[in-house]
């Protein structure tokens, strides 16, 4: 028997009280949850929008992770905003990466209008203009927002290697250098600290130390030095240093009990996609390190939306992908839900995609052979459906999506074509002056606004050089990495006293920093 197909997903509302066709009623029954749930929208079937058949997601299943996908302009950002609002209203904190700069409006009441009223009527929504409590952040203080920084040692060698685009050998070498700095008590707070340590290890007097940590070639060390110098020249210095952001700030609620919506403003660093995607992974990995195991909760502690997710996976090593997979798998038991946001499911590796129990798939386009291939791949990732998904996914309008989530007992719900509700906050950016006021009036601004430069590896090595006085000129370093590549610190660190300094510091102060997934330092 041929299954009924939706002939017009963007059709008109069904008559109030009209009986649902049997297949649609079966789908609707799959979303009739008894506990707290978020309202996504209303069921679409055969061209009609059924306001009395809501499509929902159980609050307790938000930590089972999810995917929001769709072509540009299909409404992904508004879907994030809609979900964030309802989580906040339920007392759940949210983290959002604002890549395009149009999510800041979540903090202000929305503007009523004909389109909003029409959408609310179609989906049975009692729309009320509402702003939600929000904090605004910026990477390193570039752009509007409370500055987010990480120390180099906290960021760890694996994530830093991803940002720098290092190959496997170079990544392993960087890991050994981190290990050396950890054991010798040479703190790596900012990039100049890391350059100082590499500079010492590639100096004539440091070569024996270099051999002692695994025989890293001077050529590889020189490549690392040049890469770091280029990275700094691109303006990356601001992102690393102190005060380091405490990721527990993301778990706060407002005085009225609503969850804080933490918005990371990224438009000013759009030209550094690898950096901001990897920085998002650091935030998630740092949360993983700090949070205790809690098992399954009735509501998540935090829901983290990872926008432009494909940037994280592009060019990633197998070890890096394995670490992502493990983080996503295990962080659920710590009460954190992660939603990846991208254009097609094929942007996410299969091992990660398999852990995303909640799916909101907006329209896809099939203008080219590659588009058609991506469409077929997307259809294959959904459960069996009463819809012709290949046809449906190209016909959905803006603000419509195909949804399947995990029910309260953990089973997938039927696939439901859905007309989504309208966000109740402002669907666009707030005015620049209002954003600046919100940032500077935050209780966190005084804590993180000004950068701090404490004594660390760079200062310790420089002070030891000054105390030791002039050193005999060393022989040139052979190989690809010339002495010029090693930078200023190598030129001044030329004495055997550095061995004794490193050993004494290691004995008196040093302890190897405990590292776990991604090499991220445990607090």
Short mmCIF file of C-alpha atoms in Angstrom, two decimals:
data_model
loop_
_atom_site.label_atom_id
_atom_site.label_comp_id
_atom_site.label_asym_id
_atom_site.label_seq_id
_atom_site.Cartn_x
_atom_site.Cartn_y
_atom_site.Cartn_z
CA UNK A 1 0.00 0.00 0.00
CA UNK A 2 1.32 3.45 -0.88
CA UNK A 3 1.95 5.66 2.14
CA UNK A 4 0.30 9.11 2.18
CA UNK A 5 2.75 11.87 1.29
CA UNK A 6 2.78 15.54 2.27
CA UNK A 7 1.97 17.38 -0.95
CA UNK A 8 2.59 20.88 0.42
CA UNK A 9 4.63 21.18 3.60
CA UNK A 10 4.10 24.93 3.65
CA UNK A 11 0.32 24.59 3.61
CA UNK A 12 -2.39 26.21 5.71
CA UNK A 13 -3.52 25.37 9.26
CA UNK A 14 -5.91 22.45 9.63
CA UNK A 15 -9.45 23.21 10.73
CA UNK A 16 -9.67 23.35 14.55
CA UNK A 17 -10.79 20.02 15.97
CA UNK A 18 -10.35 18.20 12.65
CA UNK A 19 -9.45 14.56 13.14
CA UNK A 20 -5.90 13.63 12.29
CA UNK A 21 -5.41 11.07 9.55
CA UNK A 22 -4.32 7.74 11.00
CA UNK A 23 -0.60 8.03 10.02
CA UNK A 24 -0.44 11.59 11.39
CA UNK A 25 -2.20 10.52 14.60
CA UNK A 26 0.40 7.79 15.07
CA UNK A 27 3.19 10.34 14.69
CA UNK A 28 1.50 12.76 17.09
CA UNK A 29 1.11 10.03 19.70
CA UNK A 30 4.89 9.63 19.70
CA UNK A 31 5.24 13.19 21.07
CA UNK A 32 2.59 13.00 23.81
CA UNK A 33 5.03 13.15 26.71
CA UNK A 34 3.88 13.32 30.32
CA UNK A 35 6.85 15.14 31.87
CA UNK A 36 8.39 18.58 31.22
CA UNK A 37 9.17 19.15 27.56
CA UNK A 38 10.13 21.90 25.13
CA UNK A 39 7.59 22.82 22.45
CA UNK A 40 9.22 22.88 19.02
CA UNK A 41 6.14 23.40 16.87
CA UNK A 42 3.16 21.67 15.25
CA UNK A 43 2.90 18.63 12.98
CA UNK A 44 2.71 19.06 9.21
CA UNK A 45 0.83 16.43 7.26
CA UNK A 46 -0.39 16.49 3.65
CA UNK A 47 -0.15 20.25 3.41
CA UNK A 48 -1.89 20.99 6.71
CA UNK A 49 -0.40 22.31 9.94
CA UNK A 50 -2.07 20.65 12.94
CA UNK A 51 -1.84 22.98 15.94
CA UNK A 52 -3.43 20.30 18.13
CA UNK A 53 -0.54 17.91 17.35
CA UNK A 54 2.48 19.51 19.05
CA UNK A 55 6.00 18.27 18.37
CA UNK A 56 8.05 18.36 21.57
CA UNK A 57 11.30 17.18 23.12
CA UNK A 58 11.46 15.87 26.71
CA UNK A 59 13.55 18.11 28.96
CA UNK A 60 15.33 15.12 30.47
CA UNK A 61 16.53 14.00 27.02
CA UNK A 62 18.40 17.21 26.18
CA UNK A 63 21.62 15.74 27.59
CA UNK A 64 21.41 12.96 24.97
CA UNK A 65 22.82 15.50 22.50
CA UNK A 66 21.49 16.59 19.16
CA UNK A 67 21.99 17.96 15.68
CA UNK A 68 20.48 21.04 14.05
CA UNK A 69 21.21 21.01 10.33
CA UNK A 70 20.05 22.66 7.14
CA UNK A 71 21.08 24.83 4.24
CA UNK A 72 21.92 28.50 4.71
CA UNK A 73 18.82 30.62 5.24
CA UNK A 74 16.49 27.81 6.32
CA UNK A 75 16.11 28.95 9.94
CA UNK A 76 18.79 27.12 11.97
CA UNK A 77 19.66 30.21 14.02
CA UNK A 78 16.03 30.84 14.95
CA UNK A 79 15.72 27.19 15.98
CA UNK A 80 18.68 27.63 18.35
CA UNK A 81 17.06 30.77 19.73
CA UNK A 82 13.72 29.00 20.22
CA UNK A 83 15.30 26.09 22.09
CA UNK A 84 17.53 28.40 24.15
CA UNK A 85 14.54 30.47 25.28
CA UNK A 86 12.60 27.48 26.50
CA UNK A 87 15.59 25.97 28.26
CA UNK A 88 16.20 29.26 30.04
CA UNK A 89 12.54 29.42 31.06
CA UNK A 90 12.92 25.92 32.53
CA UNK A 91 15.93 27.01 34.60
CA UNK A 92 18.56 25.39 32.34
CA UNK A 93 21.65 27.46 31.39
CA UNK A 94 22.55 27.59 27.70
CA UNK A 95 25.74 28.33 25.75
CA UNK A 96 25.44 29.68 22.20
CA UNK A 97 28.18 30.60 19.73
CA UNK A 98 27.03 33.66 17.77
CA UNK A 99 29.07 33.37 14.58
CA UNK A 100 27.10 35.86 12.48
CA UNK A 101 26.26 38.30 15.29
CA UNK A 102 22.49 37.91 15.19
CA UNK A 103 21.71 36.02 18.43
CA UNK A 104 22.24 38.88 20.88
CA UNK A 105 18.53 39.65 20.51
CA UNK A 106 17.77 36.73 22.86
CA UNK A 107 18.22 39.25 25.69
CA UNK A 108 15.46 41.61 24.43
CA UNK A 109 11.70 41.15 23.95
CA UNK A 110 10.66 40.29 20.41
CA UNK A 111 8.72 42.58 18.13
CA UNK A 112 5.13 41.59 17.35
CA UNK A 113 4.05 41.69 13.73
CA UNK A 114 1.82 40.04 11.17
CA UNK A 115 4.27 37.23 10.43
CA UNK A 116 4.74 36.42 14.10
CA UNK A 117 1.00 36.47 14.76
CA UNK A 118 0.35 34.26 11.74
CA UNK A 119 2.99 31.73 12.77
CA UNK A 120 1.73 31.66 16.37
CA UNK A 121 -1.83 31.03 15.18
CA UNK A 122 -0.72 28.23 12.85
CA UNK A 123 1.15 26.31 15.54
CA UNK A 124 -1.11 27.08 18.51
CA UNK A 125 1.46 29.26 20.27
CA UNK A 126 0.52 31.81 22.91
CA UNK A 127 3.25 34.24 21.83
CA UNK A 128 4.42 36.83 24.36
CA UNK A 129 7.34 39.19 23.72
CA UNK A 130 10.01 38.15 26.25
CA UNK A 131 13.70 38.82 26.79
CA UNK A 132 15.91 36.31 28.58
CA UNK A 133 18.85 36.77 30.97
CA UNK A 134 22.08 36.76 28.99
CA UNK A 135 25.83 37.22 29.33
CA UNK A 136 27.94 38.21 26.33
CA UNK A 137 31.51 37.02 25.79
CA UNK A 138 34.24 37.58 23.21
CA UNK A 139 37.40 35.60 22.46
CA UNK A 140 40.29 37.47 24.04
CA UNK A 141 38.20 40.62 24.21
CA UNK A 142 38.22 41.08 20.43
CA UNK A 143 34.79 42.52 19.75
CA UNK A 144 32.03 43.26 22.26
CA UNK A 145 31.87 40.91 25.23
CA UNK A 146 33.54 39.80 28.44
CA UNK A 147 37.00 38.52 27.37
CA UNK A 148 37.43 34.74 27.30
CA UNK A 149 41.01 33.55 27.65
CA UNK A 150 42.69 30.22 28.24
CA UNK A 151 46.22 29.59 29.39
CA UNK A 152 48.39 27.70 26.96
CA UNK A 153 48.94 24.93 29.51
CA UNK A 154 45.20 24.57 30.08
CA UNK A 155 44.49 24.53 26.35
CA UNK A 156 46.87 21.62 26.00
CA UNK A 157 49.00 20.30 23.12
CA UNK A 158 46.29 18.41 21.22
CA UNK A 159 43.92 21.35 20.82
CA UNK A 160 46.78 23.73 20.14
CA UNK A 161 48.09 21.39 17.44
CA UNK A 162 44.66 21.48 15.79
CA UNK A 163 44.67 25.29 15.77
CA UNK A 164 48.21 25.44 14.39
CA UNK A 165 47.54 22.82 11.73
CA UNK A 166 50.39 20.55 12.83
CA UNK A 167 50.97 17.10 11.43
CA UNK A 168 51.12 13.99 13.61
CA UNK A 169 54.87 14.15 14.21
CA UNK A 170 54.74 17.83 15.09
CA UNK A 171 51.77 17.25 17.40
CA UNK A 172 53.64 14.51 19.25
CA UNK A 173 56.69 16.76 19.56
CA UNK A 174 54.57 19.58 20.98
CA UNK A 175 53.14 17.14 23.50
CA UNK A 176 56.66 16.26 24.67
CA UNK A 177 57.50 19.96 25.06
CA UNK A 178 54.39 20.45 27.21
CA UNK A 179 55.46 17.42 29.26
CA UNK A 180 58.91 18.92 29.74
CA UNK A 181 57.50 22.30 30.86
CA UNK A 182 55.11 20.56 33.26
CA UNK A 183 57.82 18.50 34.92
CA UNK A 184 60.22 21.44 35.23
CA UNK A 185 57.68 23.86 36.70
CA UNK A 186 57.90 26.25 33.72
CA UNK A 187 54.37 27.65 33.53
CA UNK A 188 52.94 28.14 30.05
CA UNK A 189 50.40 30.93 30.49
CA UNK A 190 50.70 32.67 27.14
CA UNK A 191 52.30 32.06 23.76
CA UNK A 192 55.57 33.82 24.63
CA UNK A 193 56.04 31.29 27.45
CA UNK A 194 55.79 28.43 24.98
CA UNK A 195 58.20 30.15 22.61
CA UNK A 196 60.62 30.65 25.48
CA UNK A 197 60.68 26.95 26.32
CA UNK A 198 61.05 25.91 22.67
CA UNK A 199 63.74 28.57 22.28
CA UNK A 200 65.72 27.10 25.18
CA UNK A 201 65.33 23.53 23.97
CA UNK A 202 66.57 24.47 20.49
CA UNK A 203 69.54 26.45 21.81
CA UNK A 204 73.04 24.98 21.95
CA UNK A 205 72.80 24.57 25.71
CA UNK A 206 69.31 23.07 25.57
CA UNK A 207 69.99 20.35 23.02
CA UNK A 208 70.80 17.77 25.68
CA UNK A 209 67.51 18.54 27.41
CA UNK A 210 65.78 18.21 24.05
CA UNK A 211 67.26 14.76 23.55
CA UNK A 212 66.21 13.79 27.04
CA UNK A 213 62.51 14.28 26.29
CA UNK A 214 62.33 12.00 23.30
CA UNK A 215 64.86 13.14 20.75
CA UNK A 216 62.77 15.85 19.06
CA UNK A 217 64.67 17.05 16.03
CA UNK A 218 65.83 20.64 15.92
CA UNK A 219 64.13 20.89 12.53
CA UNK A 220 60.75 19.99 14.04
CA UNK A 221 61.32 22.36 16.95
CA UNK A 222 62.15 25.09 14.46
CA UNK A 223 58.92 24.45 12.57
CA UNK A 224 57.01 24.78 15.84
CA UNK A 225 58.75 28.08 16.56
CA UNK A 226 57.99 29.50 13.12
CA UNK A 227 54.37 28.35 13.32
CA UNK A 228 53.90 29.99 16.70
CA UNK A 229 55.44 33.23 15.47
CA UNK A 230 53.08 33.29 12.48
CA UNK A 231 50.16 32.48 14.76
CA UNK A 232 50.99 35.45 16.97
CA UNK A 233 51.34 37.69 13.91
CA UNK A 234 47.74 36.78 13.02
CA UNK A 235 46.54 38.30 16.29
CA UNK A 236 46.20 35.10 18.33
CA UNK A 237 48.15 36.49 21.29
CA UNK A 238 44.99 37.94 22.86
CA UNK A 239 43.29 34.56 23.23
CA UNK A 240 45.90 33.01 25.49
CA UNK A 241 46.79 34.23 28.95
CA UNK A 242 45.21 35.20 32.22
CA UNK A 243 42.81 35.59 33.86
CA UNK A 244 41.67 32.25 32.50
CA UNK A 245 37.93 31.88 32.13
CA UNK A 246 36.28 29.62 34.68
CA UNK A 247 33.84 27.52 32.65
CA UNK A 248 31.65 26.99 35.73
CA UNK A 249 30.38 30.53 35.02
CA UNK A 250 28.36 28.98 32.19
CA UNK A 251 26.27 26.97 34.70
CA UNK A 252 24.67 29.94 36.46
CA UNK A 253 21.02 30.88 36.74
CA UNK A 254 19.52 34.35 37.07
CA UNK A 255 17.96 35.71 40.25
CA UNK A 256 14.48 34.78 38.96
CA UNK A 257 15.51 31.14 38.49
CA UNK A 258 15.80 31.23 34.70
CA UNK A 259 18.93 29.79 33.14
CA UNK A 260 21.52 32.27 31.88
CA UNK A 261 22.04 32.29 28.13
CA UNK A 262 25.79 32.70 27.53
CA UNK A 263 26.39 34.15 24.06
CA UNK A 264 29.90 34.05 22.62
CA UNK A 265 30.13 36.87 20.08
CA UNK A 266 32.33 35.69 17.20
CA UNK A 267 31.81 38.06 14.22
CA UNK A 268 35.10 39.87 14.97
CA UNK A 269 37.06 36.61 14.61
CA UNK A 270 35.24 35.06 11.66
CA UNK A 271 38.54 35.09 9.78
CA UNK A 272 39.97 32.65 12.37
CA UNK A 273 37.52 29.74 12.08
CA UNK A 274 39.93 27.06 13.27
CA UNK A 275 40.68 29.08 16.38
CA UNK A 276 37.11 29.72 17.47
CA UNK A 277 35.92 26.17 16.72
CA UNK A 278 38.83 24.70 18.69
CA UNK A 279 38.29 27.22 21.50
CA UNK A 280 34.68 26.00 21.75
CA UNK A 281 36.05 22.47 22.11
CA UNK A 282 38.32 23.69 24.92
CA UNK A 283 35.32 25.10 26.77
CA UNK A 284 33.55 21.75 26.46
CA UNK A 285 36.63 19.72 27.43
CA UNK A 286 37.29 21.98 30.43
CA UNK A 287 33.71 21.49 31.61
CA UNK A 288 34.17 17.76 31.23
CA UNK A 289 37.27 17.84 33.41
CA UNK A 290 35.62 19.80 36.23
CA UNK A 291 32.09 18.45 36.48
CA UNK A 292 31.24 15.44 38.66
CA UNK A 293 29.39 12.38 37.42
CA UNK A 294 25.65 12.77 38.00
CA UNK A 295 24.04 10.17 35.74
CA UNK A 296 20.68 10.91 34.16
CA UNK A 297 18.99 14.03 35.54
CA UNK A 298 15.43 15.26 35.12
CA UNK A 299 16.92 18.29 33.38
CA UNK A 300 20.45 19.02 32.08
CA UNK A 301 22.90 21.28 33.91
CA UNK A 302 23.82 22.99 30.64
CA UNK A 303 23.03 22.70 26.95
CA UNK A 304 25.93 23.66 24.69
CA UNK A 305 25.30 24.62 21.05
CA UNK A 306 28.36 24.06 18.85
CA UNK A 307 27.81 26.21 15.74
CA UNK A 308 29.75 25.79 12.47
CA UNK A 309 30.59 22.28 13.67
CA UNK A 310 32.21 21.26 10.38
CA UNK A 311 35.15 23.55 11.20
CA UNK A 312 36.00 21.37 14.18
CA UNK A 313 36.16 18.17 12.14
CA UNK A 314 37.83 19.44 8.96
CA UNK A 315 41.38 18.15 8.77
CA UNK A 316 41.22 16.61 12.23
CA UNK A 317 43.57 13.74 13.07
CA UNK A 318 42.22 10.37 14.14
CA UNK A 319 43.43 10.99 17.69
CA UNK A 320 41.60 14.31 17.76
CA UNK A 321 38.36 12.77 16.44
CA UNK A 322 38.64 9.95 18.96
CA UNK A 323 38.93 12.52 21.75
CA UNK A 324 35.86 14.40 20.51
CA UNK A 325 33.89 11.16 20.31
CA UNK A 326 34.88 10.19 23.84
CA UNK A 327 34.09 13.64 25.22
CA UNK A 328 30.63 13.67 23.66
CA UNK A 329 29.96 10.13 24.86
CA UNK A 330 30.99 10.76 28.46
CA UNK A 331 29.89 14.33 29.11
CA UNK A 332 26.24 13.23 29.02
CA UNK A 333 26.69 11.58 32.41
CA UNK A 334 27.86 14.93 33.76
CA UNK A 335 24.58 16.58 32.88
CA UNK A 336 25.69 18.47 29.75
CA UNK A 337 23.91 18.24 26.42
CA UNK A 338 25.72 19.14 23.20
CA UNK A 339 24.00 20.17 19.98
CA UNK A 340 26.12 20.36 16.83
CA UNK A 341 24.93 22.91 14.28
CA UNK A 342 25.97 22.54 10.64
CA UNK A 343 24.63 22.29 7.11
CA UNK A 344 24.39 18.52 6.60
CA UNK A 345 24.78 15.48 8.85
CA UNK A 346 27.70 14.33 6.69
CA UNK A 347 29.72 17.22 8.20
CA UNK A 348 29.78 15.21 11.46
CA UNK A 349 31.79 11.96 11.69
CA UNK A 350 29.69 8.82 11.99
CA UNK A 351 30.90 7.92 15.49
CA UNK A 352 29.82 11.34 16.75
CA UNK A 353 26.59 11.41 14.74
CA UNK A 354 25.58 8.08 16.27
CA UNK A 355 25.49 9.73 19.71
CA UNK A 356 23.16 12.57 18.69
CA UNK A 357 19.73 11.35 19.75
CA UNK A 358 17.77 14.51 18.87
CA UNK A 359 17.54 15.77 15.30
CA UNK A 360 16.12 18.98 13.81
CA UNK A 361 16.77 18.90 10.07
CA UNK A 362 15.87 22.01 8.09
CA UNK A 363 15.59 22.10 4.31
CA UNK A 364 18.39 20.95 2.03
CA UNK A 365 18.94 22.06 -1.54
CA UNK A 366 19.67 19.73 -4.45
CA UNK A 367 20.99 22.09 -7.11
CA UNK A 368 24.14 20.10 -7.92
CA UNK A 369 25.20 16.42 -7.99
CA UNK A 370 27.04 16.98 -4.71
CA UNK A 371 23.86 18.43 -3.20
CA UNK A 372 21.88 15.39 -4.35
CA UNK A 373 24.47 13.09 -2.81
CA UNK A 374 24.31 14.98 0.48
CA UNK A 375 20.50 14.75 0.41
CA UNK A 376 20.59 10.96 -0.03
CA UNK A 377 23.13 10.66 2.78
CA UNK A 378 20.91 12.75 5.07
CA UNK A 379 17.81 10.67 4.32
CA UNK A 380 19.76 7.52 5.15
CA UNK A 381 20.48 8.78 8.68
CA UNK A 382 16.78 8.98 9.65
CA UNK A 383 14.60 6.13 10.93
CA UNK A 384 11.97 4.69 8.60
CA UNK A 385 9.34 7.30 7.98
CA UNK A 386 5.79 7.73 6.69
CA UNK A 387 7.12 10.64 4.61
CA UNK A 388 9.07 10.64 1.38
CA UNK A 389 12.01 12.38 3.04
CA UNK A 390 13.92 12.90 -0.21
CA UNK A 391 11.07 15.01 -1.52
CA UNK A 392 10.12 16.58 1.80
CA UNK A 393 13.58 17.88 2.71
CA UNK A 394 13.81 19.90 -0.50
CA UNK A 395 10.27 21.32 -0.12
CA UNK A 396 10.37 22.57 3.49
CA UNK A 397 9.94 26.30 3.94
CA UNK A 398 11.91 28.62 6.20
CA UNK A 399 11.14 27.81 9.83
CA UNK A 400 10.09 24.24 9.03
CA UNK A 401 12.05 21.09 9.78
CA UNK A 402 11.98 17.34 10.02
CA UNK A 403 12.24 16.28 13.67
CA UNK A 404 12.96 13.10 15.56
CA UNK A 405 13.95 13.06 19.24
CA UNK A 406 14.35 10.58 22.06
CA UNK A 407 11.17 9.87 23.98
CA UNK A 408 11.04 9.71 27.77
CA UNK A 409 11.98 6.02 27.66
CA UNK A 410 14.93 6.70 25.34
CA UNK A 411 13.37 5.35 22.14
CA UNK A 412 13.38 7.45 18.94
CA UNK A 413 10.12 9.22 18.17
CA UNK A 414 8.49 8.95 14.73
CA UNK A 415 9.87 11.35 12.14
CA UNK A 416 7.68 14.47 12.15
CA UNK A 417 7.58 17.28 9.61
CA UNK A 418 7.19 20.34 11.83
CA UNK A 419 6.32 23.99 11.51
CA UNK A 420 8.41 25.57 14.24
CA UNK A 421 7.24 28.11 16.78
CA UNK A 422 8.39 31.73 16.64
CA UNK A 423 11.04 32.86 19.15
CA UNK A 424 9.65 35.27 21.73
CA UNK A 425 12.84 37.30 21.98
CA UNK A 426 14.18 39.70 19.35
CA UNK A 427 14.99 37.90 16.10
CA UNK A 428 18.12 39.88 15.31
CA UNK A 429 20.97 41.72 17.05
CA UNK A 430 20.42 44.27 19.78
CA UNK A 431 21.76 47.79 19.29
CA UNK A 432 25.50 48.15 19.83
CA UNK A 433 25.18 50.56 22.74
CA UNK A 434 22.80 48.22 24.55
CA UNK A 435 25.23 45.34 24.04
CA UNK A 436 28.13 47.38 25.42
CA UNK A 437 26.07 48.38 28.44
CA UNK A 438 25.09 44.77 29.10
CA UNK A 439 28.72 43.66 28.97
CA UNK A 440 30.11 46.36 31.25
CA UNK A 441 27.31 46.03 33.80
CA UNK A 442 27.96 42.28 34.22
CA UNK A 443 29.32 41.11 37.56
CA UNK A 444 31.99 39.19 35.58
CA UNK A 445 33.38 42.16 33.68
CA UNK A 446 35.68 43.36 36.46
CA UNK A 447 37.03 39.85 36.93
CA UNK A 448 37.99 39.15 33.32
CA UNK A 449 38.25 42.49 31.50
CA UNK A 450 41.94 43.25 32.09
CA UNK A 451 44.68 40.83 31.04
CA UNK A 452 47.23 39.78 33.69
CA UNK A 453 50.84 38.78 32.98
CA UNK A 454 52.19 36.79 35.93
CA UNK A 455 55.69 35.40 36.26
CA UNK A 456 55.92 32.27 34.14
CA UNK A 457 58.32 30.44 31.84
CA UNK A 458 59.33 33.51 29.82
CA UNK A 459 60.09 35.65 32.87
CA UNK A 460 61.88 32.84 34.72
CA UNK A 461 64.16 32.08 31.80
CA UNK A 462 64.83 35.76 31.11
CA UNK A 463 65.62 36.44 34.78
CA UNK A 464 67.98 33.51 34.93
CA UNK A 465 69.78 34.78 31.82
CA UNK A 466 70.27 38.22 33.38
CA UNK A 467 71.57 36.72 36.62
CA UNK A 468 74.04 34.44 34.84
CA UNK A 469 75.51 37.24 32.75
CA UNK A 470 76.95 36.96 29.23
CA UNK A 471 77.44 33.44 27.88
CA UNK A 472 79.96 32.13 25.35
CA UNK A 473 78.72 32.11 21.78
CA UNK A 474 77.30 28.75 20.80
CA UNK A 475 77.82 26.89 17.56
CA UNK A 476 75.11 27.34 14.92
CA UNK A 477 72.26 24.86 14.96
CA UNK A 478 72.24 22.65 11.88
CA UNK A 479 69.18 21.53 9.98
CA UNK A 480 66.06 23.27 8.71
CA UNK A 481 65.55 25.28 11.89
CA UNK A 482 68.12 28.08 11.82
CA UNK A 483 69.00 30.12 14.87
CA UNK A 484 67.01 33.03 13.46
CA UNK A 485 63.90 30.85 13.51
CA UNK A 486 64.25 30.20 17.21
CA UNK A 487 63.53 33.84 18.06
CA UNK A 488 64.71 36.30 20.66
CA UNK A 489 64.65 33.95 23.66
CA UNK A 490 67.02 31.49 22.00
CA UNK A 491 69.45 34.28 21.28
CA UNK A 492 69.72 35.21 24.96
CA UNK A 493 69.52 31.72 26.45
CA UNK A 494 73.03 30.42 25.77
CA UNK A 495 74.34 29.17 29.09
CA UNK A 496 74.64 25.79 30.77
CA UNK A 497 73.10 27.39 33.85
CA UNK A 498 69.70 26.78 32.26
CA UNK A 499 70.04 23.06 32.86
CA UNK A 500 70.56 23.59 36.55
CA UNK A 501 67.75 26.16 36.63
CA UNK A 502 65.30 23.78 34.99
CA UNK A 503 66.35 20.91 37.24
CA UNK A 504 66.11 22.97 40.42
CA UNK A 505 62.75 24.37 39.45
CA UNK A 506 61.60 20.86 38.64
CA UNK A 507 62.76 19.62 42.02
CA UNK A 508 61.38 22.48 44.11
CA UNK A 509 58.22 23.53 42.33
CA UNK A 510 57.57 21.32 39.39
CA UNK A 511 54.97 18.66 39.26
CA UNK A 512 53.61 17.20 36.09
CA UNK A 513 50.21 18.67 35.39
CA UNK A 514 47.54 16.01 35.16
CA UNK A 515 46.13 15.90 31.66
CA UNK A 516 43.29 13.93 30.17
CA UNK A 517 41.20 14.16 26.99
CA UNK A 518 42.82 16.49 24.42
CA UNK A 519 45.73 16.95 26.84
CA UNK A 520 43.56 19.49 28.68
CA UNK A 521 44.91 20.32 32.11
CA UNK A 522 42.84 19.37 35.14
CA UNK A 523 42.26 22.30 37.47
#
